[in-house]
């Protein structure tokens, strides 16, 4: 006999989190294959001087040494140490007594702008294919899942028939392997085109204790301040959310999209982390709701000088040399940085910026970064704004 009762929802063992679109090593990675390992490493060595002024690029390769040559003679791992960090003056080497699983390699290399990978040994979500008679690609087509660039070795003038068939309608850019400048220029353009989309976040979830009334509801411009800030962000972002407490969500003005805090009692950091939990693959332009002097021009300047390869792009405070965390573009890689600081017991976004690789800008109009926190400051601001 049917009872027409709905079936219970299936039990979810784990929270349904949106996972970052990270590849094997990094969000932006390219495996280079189709040539001997020495040729690939030489290509990367030629490219690094062109890339390093703007991008923090890493290289992933295998150690081709064998036997006793593969392990440093002085390593402490052989006598029971779990890890050894060696300062080599010009670089640091970390030796660990564990394998390189996909989670560890994403953690270690996730902070880089770009990762170039020796595709003879490792995979990456996108690839550069070298056409060379010394190492044909015919038996490695399964690794060519998303070819972005093809490089022709000396003497090669066209793509092999098997590769044209494999690529189908895709037509990647084709360059000469020895044209270092052109390859570097292509990498820069590819990297820029791969920059994460920009979303806006108005921070309006505070308790406004010093103001003694909700700062987001104040009307300096004929509308609530959280609505005014959302309008500014809408000029430069693909969409805008309002960070708020759960009890504030239903009271937002029409047209605003609430994003209730899921990281509670953390102040602004809770709102930023909630935004990244909502979409870890976007960059978030965060603006506090208590900035009545802020203009679209100042936000446009920030976006125009955004460096997507850094943890964040921020303005320097008019009062000191520190970055202003609440008028900042937080890139996707900052999600892990903020969580790391939280794990260490810090909930201050500014501390994360000070201790991270960021793009720090001088504000074009420093007076616009002035936030209003008290009734006295509110009265003065209202007089100035008329």
CSV table of C-alpha atoms in Angstrom, one decimal:
chain,number,residue,atom,x,y,z
A,1,UNK,CA,0.0,0.0,0.0
A,2,UNK,CA,1.4,3.4,-1.0
A,3,UNK,CA,1.4,6.1,1.7
A,4,UNK,CA,2.5,8.8,-0.8
A,5,UNK,CA,4.9,10.0,1.9
A,6,UNK,CA,8.1,11.7,0.6
A,7,UNK,CA,11.3,9.7,1.0
A,8,UNK,CA,13.7,11.0,3.6
A,9,UNK,CA,16.6,13.0,2.3
A,10,UNK,CA,19.7,10.9,2.0
A,11,UNK,CA,22.1,11.3,4.9
A,12,UNK,CA,25.1,13.6,4.0
A,13,UNK,CA,28.3,12.4,5.8
A,14,UNK,CA,30.2,15.5,4.9
A,15,UNK,CA,29.3,19.2,4.3
A,16,UNK,CA,28.6,20.1,0.7
A,17,UNK,CA,31.6,22.4,0.2
A,18,UNK,CA,32.4,24.1,-3.1
A,19,UNK,CA,36.0,23.0,-3.8
A,20,UNK,CA,38.6,25.3,-5.4
A,21,UNK,CA,39.3,24.5,-9.1
A,22,UNK,CA,42.9,23.6,-8.4
A,23,UNK,CA,44.8,21.3,-10.7
A,24,UNK,CA,47.5,18.8,-9.8
A,25,UNK,CA,49.7,21.6,-8.4
A,26,UNK,CA,48.1,25.0,-8.8
A,27,UNK,CA,45.1,26.9,-10.2
A,28,UNK,CA,47.2,28.0,-13.2
A,29,UNK,CA,49.5,25.2,-14.3
A,30,UNK,CA,50.9,24.0,-17.7
A,31,UNK,CA,52.6,20.7,-18.3
A,32,UNK,CA,55.3,20.8,-21.0
A,33,UNK,CA,55.9,17.6,-22.9
A,34,UNK,CA,57.0,16.3,-26.2
A,35,UNK,CA,60.8,16.8,-25.8
A,36,UNK,CA,63.6,15.3,-23.7
A,37,UNK,CA,63.6,16.5,-20.1
A,38,UNK,CA,66.8,18.6,-20.6
A,39,UNK,CA,65.1,20.5,-23.4
A,40,UNK,CA,62.0,21.2,-21.2
A,41,UNK,CA,64.2,22.4,-18.3
A,42,UNK,CA,66.2,24.6,-20.7
A,43,UNK,CA,63.0,26.2,-22.0
A,44,UNK,CA,61.8,26.9,-18.4
A,45,UNK,CA,65.2,28.4,-17.5
A,46,UNK,CA,65.0,30.7,-20.6
A,47,UNK,CA,61.5,31.8,-19.6
A,48,UNK,CA,62.0,32.5,-16.0
A,49,UNK,CA,63.9,35.9,-16.4
A,50,UNK,CA,61.0,37.1,-18.6
A,51,UNK,CA,58.3,35.9,-16.1
A,52,UNK,CA,59.8,36.6,-12.7
A,53,UNK,CA,59.3,40.4,-12.7
A,54,UNK,CA,55.6,40.0,-12.5
A,55,UNK,CA,54.8,36.3,-11.8
A,56,UNK,CA,56.0,34.0,-9.0
A,57,UNK,CA,56.5,30.9,-11.2
A,58,UNK,CA,57.5,27.5,-9.9
A,59,UNK,CA,58.9,24.4,-11.8
A,60,UNK,CA,58.0,20.8,-11.0
A,61,UNK,CA,60.4,18.1,-12.2
A,62,UNK,CA,61.7,14.7,-11.1
A,63,UNK,CA,65.1,14.1,-9.7
A,64,UNK,CA,66.9,12.1,-12.4
A,65,UNK,CA,69.7,11.0,-10.0
A,66,UNK,CA,69.6,7.3,-9.0
A,67,UNK,CA,70.9,5.3,-6.1
A,68,UNK,CA,73.0,7.1,-3.5
A,69,UNK,CA,73.1,10.2,-5.7
A,70,UNK,CA,69.4,10.8,-5.1
A,71,UNK,CA,69.7,11.5,-1.3
A,72,UNK,CA,71.9,14.3,0.1
A,73,UNK,CA,74.7,12.7,2.2
A,74,UNK,CA,74.0,15.1,5.1
A,75,UNK,CA,70.3,14.7,5.4
A,76,UNK,CA,68.9,14.1,8.9
A,77,UNK,CA,66.0,12.0,7.5
A,78,UNK,CA,68.3,8.9,7.6
A,79,UNK,CA,68.6,9.2,11.4
A,80,UNK,CA,64.9,9.6,12.2
A,81,UNK,CA,64.0,13.3,11.5
A,82,UNK,CA,60.5,13.8,10.1
A,83,UNK,CA,61.5,16.8,8.1
A,84,UNK,CA,64.5,19.0,7.4
A,85,UNK,CA,64.5,22.6,6.2
A,86,UNK,CA,67.9,23.6,4.8
A,87,UNK,CA,68.7,27.3,4.2
A,88,UNK,CA,71.0,27.3,1.2
A,89,UNK,CA,71.4,31.1,1.3
A,90,UNK,CA,70.0,31.5,-2.2
A,91,UNK,CA,67.1,29.1,-1.7
A,92,UNK,CA,65.6,26.8,0.9
A,93,UNK,CA,65.2,23.0,0.5
A,94,UNK,CA,62.6,21.1,2.4
A,95,UNK,CA,63.1,17.4,2.7
A,96,UNK,CA,60.2,15.5,4.3
A,97,UNK,CA,59.8,11.9,5.3
A,98,UNK,CA,56.6,11.4,3.3
A,99,UNK,CA,55.3,11.1,-0.2
A,100,UNK,CA,54.2,13.9,-2.5
A,101,UNK,CA,50.4,13.3,-2.5
A,102,UNK,CA,48.1,15.6,-4.4
A,103,UNK,CA,47.0,17.5,-1.3
A,104,UNK,CA,50.5,18.2,-0.1
A,105,UNK,CA,51.7,19.4,-3.5
A,106,UNK,CA,48.7,21.7,-3.9
A,107,UNK,CA,49.5,23.2,-0.4
A,108,UNK,CA,53.2,23.7,-1.1
A,109,UNK,CA,52.7,25.2,-4.6
A,110,UNK,CA,49.3,26.8,-4.2
A,111,UNK,CA,50.9,30.1,-3.3
A,112,UNK,CA,52.6,30.5,-6.7
A,113,UNK,CA,51.3,32.6,-9.6
A,114,UNK,CA,52.1,29.9,-12.1
A,115,UNK,CA,53.5,26.4,-12.1
A,116,UNK,CA,55.3,24.9,-15.1
A,117,UNK,CA,55.5,21.1,-15.0
A,118,UNK,CA,57.7,18.6,-16.7
A,119,UNK,CA,55.0,16.7,-18.5
A,120,UNK,CA,57.2,13.7,-19.1
A,121,UNK,CA,56.8,12.8,-15.4
A,122,UNK,CA,53.7,14.7,-14.1
A,123,UNK,CA,50.3,15.7,-15.4
A,124,UNK,CA,48.7,19.2,-15.3
A,125,UNK,CA,45.2,20.3,-16.2
A,126,UNK,CA,46.5,22.3,-19.3
A,127,UNK,CA,49.5,21.6,-21.5
A,128,UNK,CA,52.2,23.0,-23.8
A,129,UNK,CA,53.1,20.5,-26.5
A,130,UNK,CA,56.6,20.4,-28.1
A,131,UNK,CA,56.9,18.9,-31.6
A,132,UNK,CA,60.2,17.1,-31.7
A,133,UNK,CA,61.3,14.0,-33.5
A,134,UNK,CA,63.4,13.0,-30.5
A,135,UNK,CA,60.3,12.4,-28.3
A,136,UNK,CA,57.1,12.0,-30.4
A,137,UNK,CA,53.8,12.6,-28.6
A,138,UNK,CA,51.9,9.8,-30.3
A,139,UNK,CA,52.0,7.5,-27.2
A,140,UNK,CA,51.2,10.4,-24.8
A,141,UNK,CA,47.9,11.7,-26.3
A,142,UNK,CA,46.1,10.8,-23.1
A,143,UNK,CA,48.1,13.5,-21.4
A,144,UNK,CA,47.1,16.1,-23.9
A,145,UNK,CA,43.7,16.9,-22.4
A,146,UNK,CA,43.7,20.7,-23.0
A,147,UNK,CA,46.6,21.9,-25.1
A,148,UNK,CA,47.1,25.7,-25.0
A,149,UNK,CA,50.3,26.1,-26.9
A,150,UNK,CA,52.4,24.2,-29.5
A,151,UNK,CA,56.1,24.7,-29.9
A,152,UNK,CA,57.9,23.6,-33.0
A,153,UNK,CA,61.5,22.4,-32.6
A,154,UNK,CA,64.2,23.3,-35.1
A,155,UNK,CA,63.4,21.7,-38.4
A,156,UNK,CA,59.8,21.1,-37.6
A,157,UNK,CA,57.3,23.0,-39.8
A,158,UNK,CA,53.9,21.5,-39.2
A,159,UNK,CA,51.9,19.4,-36.7
A,160,UNK,CA,52.0,15.6,-37.1
A,161,UNK,CA,48.8,14.1,-38.6
A,162,UNK,CA,48.0,12.1,-35.4
A,163,UNK,CA,48.1,15.4,-33.3
A,164,UNK,CA,45.9,17.3,-35.7
A,165,UNK,CA,43.4,14.4,-35.4
A,166,UNK,CA,43.7,14.4,-31.7
A,167,UNK,CA,43.1,18.2,-31.4
A,168,UNK,CA,40.1,18.2,-33.7
A,169,UNK,CA,38.6,21.6,-34.0
A,170,UNK,CA,40.9,23.1,-31.3
A,171,UNK,CA,43.6,25.4,-32.8
A,172,UNK,CA,46.2,26.3,-30.2
A,173,UNK,CA,48.7,29.0,-30.8
A,174,UNK,CA,51.9,27.7,-32.6
A,175,UNK,CA,55.3,29.2,-31.9
A,176,UNK,CA,59.0,28.3,-32.5
A,177,UNK,CA,60.6,26.6,-29.5
A,178,UNK,CA,63.6,28.9,-29.7
A,179,UNK,CA,61.6,32.1,-29.7
A,180,UNK,CA,61.8,32.7,-25.9
A,181,UNK,CA,60.4,36.3,-26.0
A,182,UNK,CA,57.3,35.2,-27.9
A,183,UNK,CA,56.7,32.3,-25.6
A,184,UNK,CA,57.1,34.4,-22.5
A,185,UNK,CA,54.7,37.0,-24.0
A,186,UNK,CA,52.2,34.3,-24.7
A,187,UNK,CA,52.4,33.0,-21.2
A,188,UNK,CA,51.9,36.5,-19.7
A,189,UNK,CA,48.7,36.9,-21.9
A,190,UNK,CA,47.5,33.4,-21.1
A,191,UNK,CA,47.9,34.1,-17.4
A,192,UNK,CA,46.1,37.4,-17.6
A,193,UNK,CA,43.2,35.9,-19.5
A,194,UNK,CA,43.0,33.2,-16.8
A,195,UNK,CA,42.5,35.7,-13.9
A,196,UNK,CA,39.6,34.7,-11.6
A,197,UNK,CA,36.4,36.6,-12.0
A,198,UNK,CA,35.8,39.5,-9.6
A,199,UNK,CA,32.8,39.5,-7.2
A,200,UNK,CA,31.9,42.2,-4.7
A,201,UNK,CA,31.3,42.0,-1.0
A,202,UNK,CA,29.8,44.6,1.3
A,203,UNK,CA,30.8,44.0,4.9
A,204,UNK,CA,27.7,44.9,6.9
A,205,UNK,CA,27.5,42.3,9.7
A,206,UNK,CA,29.1,44.1,12.6
A,207,UNK,CA,27.3,45.1,15.8
A,208,UNK,CA,28.2,48.9,15.4
A,209,UNK,CA,28.8,49.2,19.1
A,210,UNK,CA,30.6,52.5,18.9
A,211,UNK,CA,28.0,54.0,16.6
A,212,UNK,CA,25.2,52.7,18.8
A,213,UNK,CA,23.1,52.0,15.7
A,214,UNK,CA,23.5,49.8,12.6
A,215,UNK,CA,26.1,51.6,10.4
A,216,UNK,CA,24.8,49.8,7.4
A,217,UNK,CA,21.4,51.5,7.7
A,218,UNK,CA,22.7,55.0,8.0
A,219,UNK,CA,21.7,57.3,5.1
A,220,UNK,CA,24.5,59.7,3.9
A,221,UNK,CA,23.4,59.6,0.3
A,222,UNK,CA,19.6,59.2,0.5
A,223,UNK,CA,19.8,55.4,0.8
A,224,UNK,CA,21.1,52.9,3.3
A,225,UNK,CA,24.9,52.8,3.3
A,226,UNK,CA,25.0,49.1,2.6
A,227,UNK,CA,22.9,49.8,-0.5
A,228,UNK,CA,25.2,52.7,-1.5
A,229,UNK,CA,28.3,50.5,-1.2
A,230,UNK,CA,26.7,47.7,-3.2
A,231,UNK,CA,25.9,50.2,-6.0
A,232,UNK,CA,29.6,51.3,-6.1
A,233,UNK,CA,30.7,47.7,-6.3
A,234,UNK,CA,28.2,46.8,-9.0
A,235,UNK,CA,30.1,49.2,-11.3
A,236,UNK,CA,33.3,47.1,-11.2
A,237,UNK,CA,32.2,43.5,-10.2
A,238,UNK,CA,30.2,40.9,-12.0
A,239,UNK,CA,27.8,40.6,-9.0
A,240,UNK,CA,27.6,41.8,-5.4
A,241,UNK,CA,26.7,40.2,-2.0
A,242,UNK,CA,26.1,41.8,1.4
A,243,UNK,CA,27.9,40.1,4.2
A,244,UNK,CA,25.6,40.1,7.2
A,245,UNK,CA,24.4,38.2,10.3
A,246,UNK,CA,21.7,35.7,9.9
A,247,UNK,CA,19.2,37.9,11.7
A,248,UNK,CA,19.9,40.8,9.3
A,249,UNK,CA,19.3,38.9,6.1
A,250,UNK,CA,15.5,39.4,5.9
A,251,UNK,CA,15.8,43.2,6.6
A,252,UNK,CA,18.1,44.0,3.7
A,253,UNK,CA,16.7,46.5,1.1
A,254,UNK,CA,15.1,45.0,-2.0
A,255,UNK,CA,17.7,44.1,-4.7
A,256,UNK,CA,20.5,43.2,-2.3
A,257,UNK,CA,21.7,39.7,-2.0
A,258,UNK,CA,22.5,38.6,1.5
A,259,UNK,CA,25.5,36.3,2.4
A,260,UNK,CA,24.9,35.4,6.0
A,261,UNK,CA,28.1,34.7,8.0
A,262,UNK,CA,29.0,31.0,8.4
A,263,UNK,CA,32.3,31.8,10.3
A,264,UNK,CA,30.8,33.3,13.4
A,265,UNK,CA,32.3,35.8,15.9
A,266,UNK,CA,35.3,36.6,13.7
A,267,UNK,CA,34.5,40.1,12.6
A,268,UNK,CA,35.4,41.0,9.0
A,269,UNK,CA,37.5,37.9,8.6
A,270,UNK,CA,34.3,35.8,9.1
A,271,UNK,CA,32.6,37.6,6.2
A,272,UNK,CA,35.6,37.2,3.9
A,273,UNK,CA,35.9,33.5,4.7
A,274,UNK,CA,32.2,33.0,4.2
A,275,UNK,CA,32.5,34.6,0.7
A,276,UNK,CA,35.3,32.2,-0.2
A,277,UNK,CA,33.3,29.3,1.1
A,278,UNK,CA,30.5,30.5,-1.3
A,279,UNK,CA,32.8,30.7,-4.2
A,280,UNK,CA,36.5,29.8,-3.7
A,281,UNK,CA,37.3,30.3,-7.4
A,282,UNK,CA,36.5,34.0,-7.5
A,283,UNK,CA,38.4,37.0,-6.3
A,284,UNK,CA,36.4,39.2,-3.9
A,285,UNK,CA,36.5,43.0,-3.8
A,286,UNK,CA,35.6,43.7,-0.2
A,287,UNK,CA,34.3,47.1,1.0
A,288,UNK,CA,33.2,48.0,4.5
A,289,UNK,CA,29.8,49.6,4.8
A,290,UNK,CA,31.1,52.6,6.9
A,291,UNK,CA,32.9,54.4,4.1
A,292,UNK,CA,30.5,57.2,3.0
A,293,UNK,CA,33.2,59.1,1.1
A,294,UNK,CA,34.2,56.2,-1.1
A,295,UNK,CA,33.7,56.7,-4.9
A,296,UNK,CA,33.6,54.5,-7.9
A,297,UNK,CA,36.8,56.1,-9.2
A,298,UNK,CA,38.7,54.8,-6.3
A,299,UNK,CA,37.4,51.3,-6.8
A,300,UNK,CA,38.1,51.5,-10.5
A,301,UNK,CA,41.7,52.5,-9.8
A,302,UNK,CA,42.0,49.5,-7.5
A,303,UNK,CA,40.7,47.1,-10.1
A,304,UNK,CA,42.8,48.6,-12.9
A,305,UNK,CA,46.0,48.0,-10.8
A,306,UNK,CA,44.9,44.5,-9.6
A,307,UNK,CA,47.7,41.9,-9.5
A,308,UNK,CA,45.9,38.6,-9.7
A,309,UNK,CA,49.1,36.8,-9.0
A,310,UNK,CA,49.5,38.2,-5.5
A,311,UNK,CA,47.5,37.2,-2.4
A,312,UNK,CA,45.6,40.6,-2.6
A,313,UNK,CA,45.6,44.1,-4.0
A,314,UNK,CA,45.1,46.7,-1.3
A,315,UNK,CA,45.5,50.4,-0.6
A,316,UNK,CA,47.9,51.7,1.9
A,317,UNK,CA,46.3,53.4,4.9
A,318,UNK,CA,46.5,57.2,4.8
A,319,UNK,CA,47.5,57.1,8.5
A,320,UNK,CA,50.4,54.6,8.4
A,321,UNK,CA,52.3,52.2,6.1
A,322,UNK,CA,49.8,49.3,6.7
A,323,UNK,CA,47.4,48.0,4.1
A,324,UNK,CA,43.7,48.7,4.4
A,325,UNK,CA,42.0,45.2,4.5
A,326,UNK,CA,38.5,46.4,4.1
A,327,UNK,CA,39.0,48.1,0.7
A,328,UNK,CA,40.9,45.2,-0.8
A,329,UNK,CA,40.7,42.6,-3.7
A,330,UNK,CA,41.3,39.2,-2.1
A,331,UNK,CA,42.4,36.7,-4.7
A,332,UNK,CA,41.4,33.0,-4.4
A,333,UNK,CA,44.8,32.0,-3.0
A,334,UNK,CA,44.1,34.2,0.0
A,335,UNK,CA,41.4,31.7,1.2
A,336,UNK,CA,44.1,29.3,2.4
A,337,UNK,CA,46.2,32.2,3.8
A,338,UNK,CA,43.3,33.5,6.0
A,339,UNK,CA,42.5,30.0,7.2
A,340,UNK,CA,46.1,29.5,8.1
A,341,UNK,CA,46.1,32.7,10.2
A,342,UNK,CA,42.9,31.6,11.8
A,343,UNK,CA,44.4,28.2,12.7
A,344,UNK,CA,47.2,30.1,14.4
A,345,UNK,CA,44.7,32.1,16.5
A,346,UNK,CA,44.6,35.3,14.5
A,347,UNK,CA,41.4,36.8,13.1
A,348,UNK,CA,42.8,40.1,11.8
A,349,UNK,CA,42.7,40.4,8.0
A,350,UNK,CA,45.3,43.2,8.1
A,351,UNK,CA,47.8,40.9,9.8
A,352,UNK,CA,47.3,38.4,7.0
A,353,UNK,CA,48.0,41.2,4.4
A,354,UNK,CA,51.1,42.5,6.2
A,355,UNK,CA,52.6,39.1,6.3
A,356,UNK,CA,51.7,38.1,2.7
A,357,UNK,CA,52.8,38.8,-0.8
A,358,UNK,CA,50.4,41.6,-1.8
A,359,UNK,CA,50.2,44.5,-4.3
A,360,UNK,CA,50.1,47.6,-2.2
A,361,UNK,CA,48.9,50.8,-3.9
A,362,UNK,CA,48.8,54.5,-2.8
A,363,UNK,CA,45.2,55.6,-2.8
A,364,UNK,CA,44.4,58.3,-5.4
A,365,UNK,CA,42.1,60.1,-3.0
A,366,UNK,CA,43.2,59.2,0.6
A,367,UNK,CA,40.3,61.0,2.2
A,368,UNK,CA,37.9,58.5,0.7
A,369,UNK,CA,39.3,55.7,2.9
A,370,UNK,CA,38.0,57.5,6.0
A,371,UNK,CA,35.6,55.2,7.9
A,372,UNK,CA,32.9,56.6,10.3
A,373,UNK,CA,32.5,54.8,13.6
A,374,UNK,CA,31.0,57.1,16.2
A,375,UNK,CA,28.0,59.5,16.4
A,376,UNK,CA,30.5,62.4,16.5
A,377,UNK,CA,32.2,61.3,13.3
A,378,UNK,CA,28.8,60.6,11.7
A,379,UNK,CA,27.6,64.2,12.4
A,380,UNK,CA,30.8,65.6,10.9
A,381,UNK,CA,30.5,63.4,7.8
A,382,UNK,CA,26.8,64.5,7.3
A,383,UNK,CA,27.9,68.1,7.4
A,384,UNK,CA,30.7,67.6,4.9
A,385,UNK,CA,28.4,65.6,2.6
A,386,UNK,CA,25.6,68.1,2.8
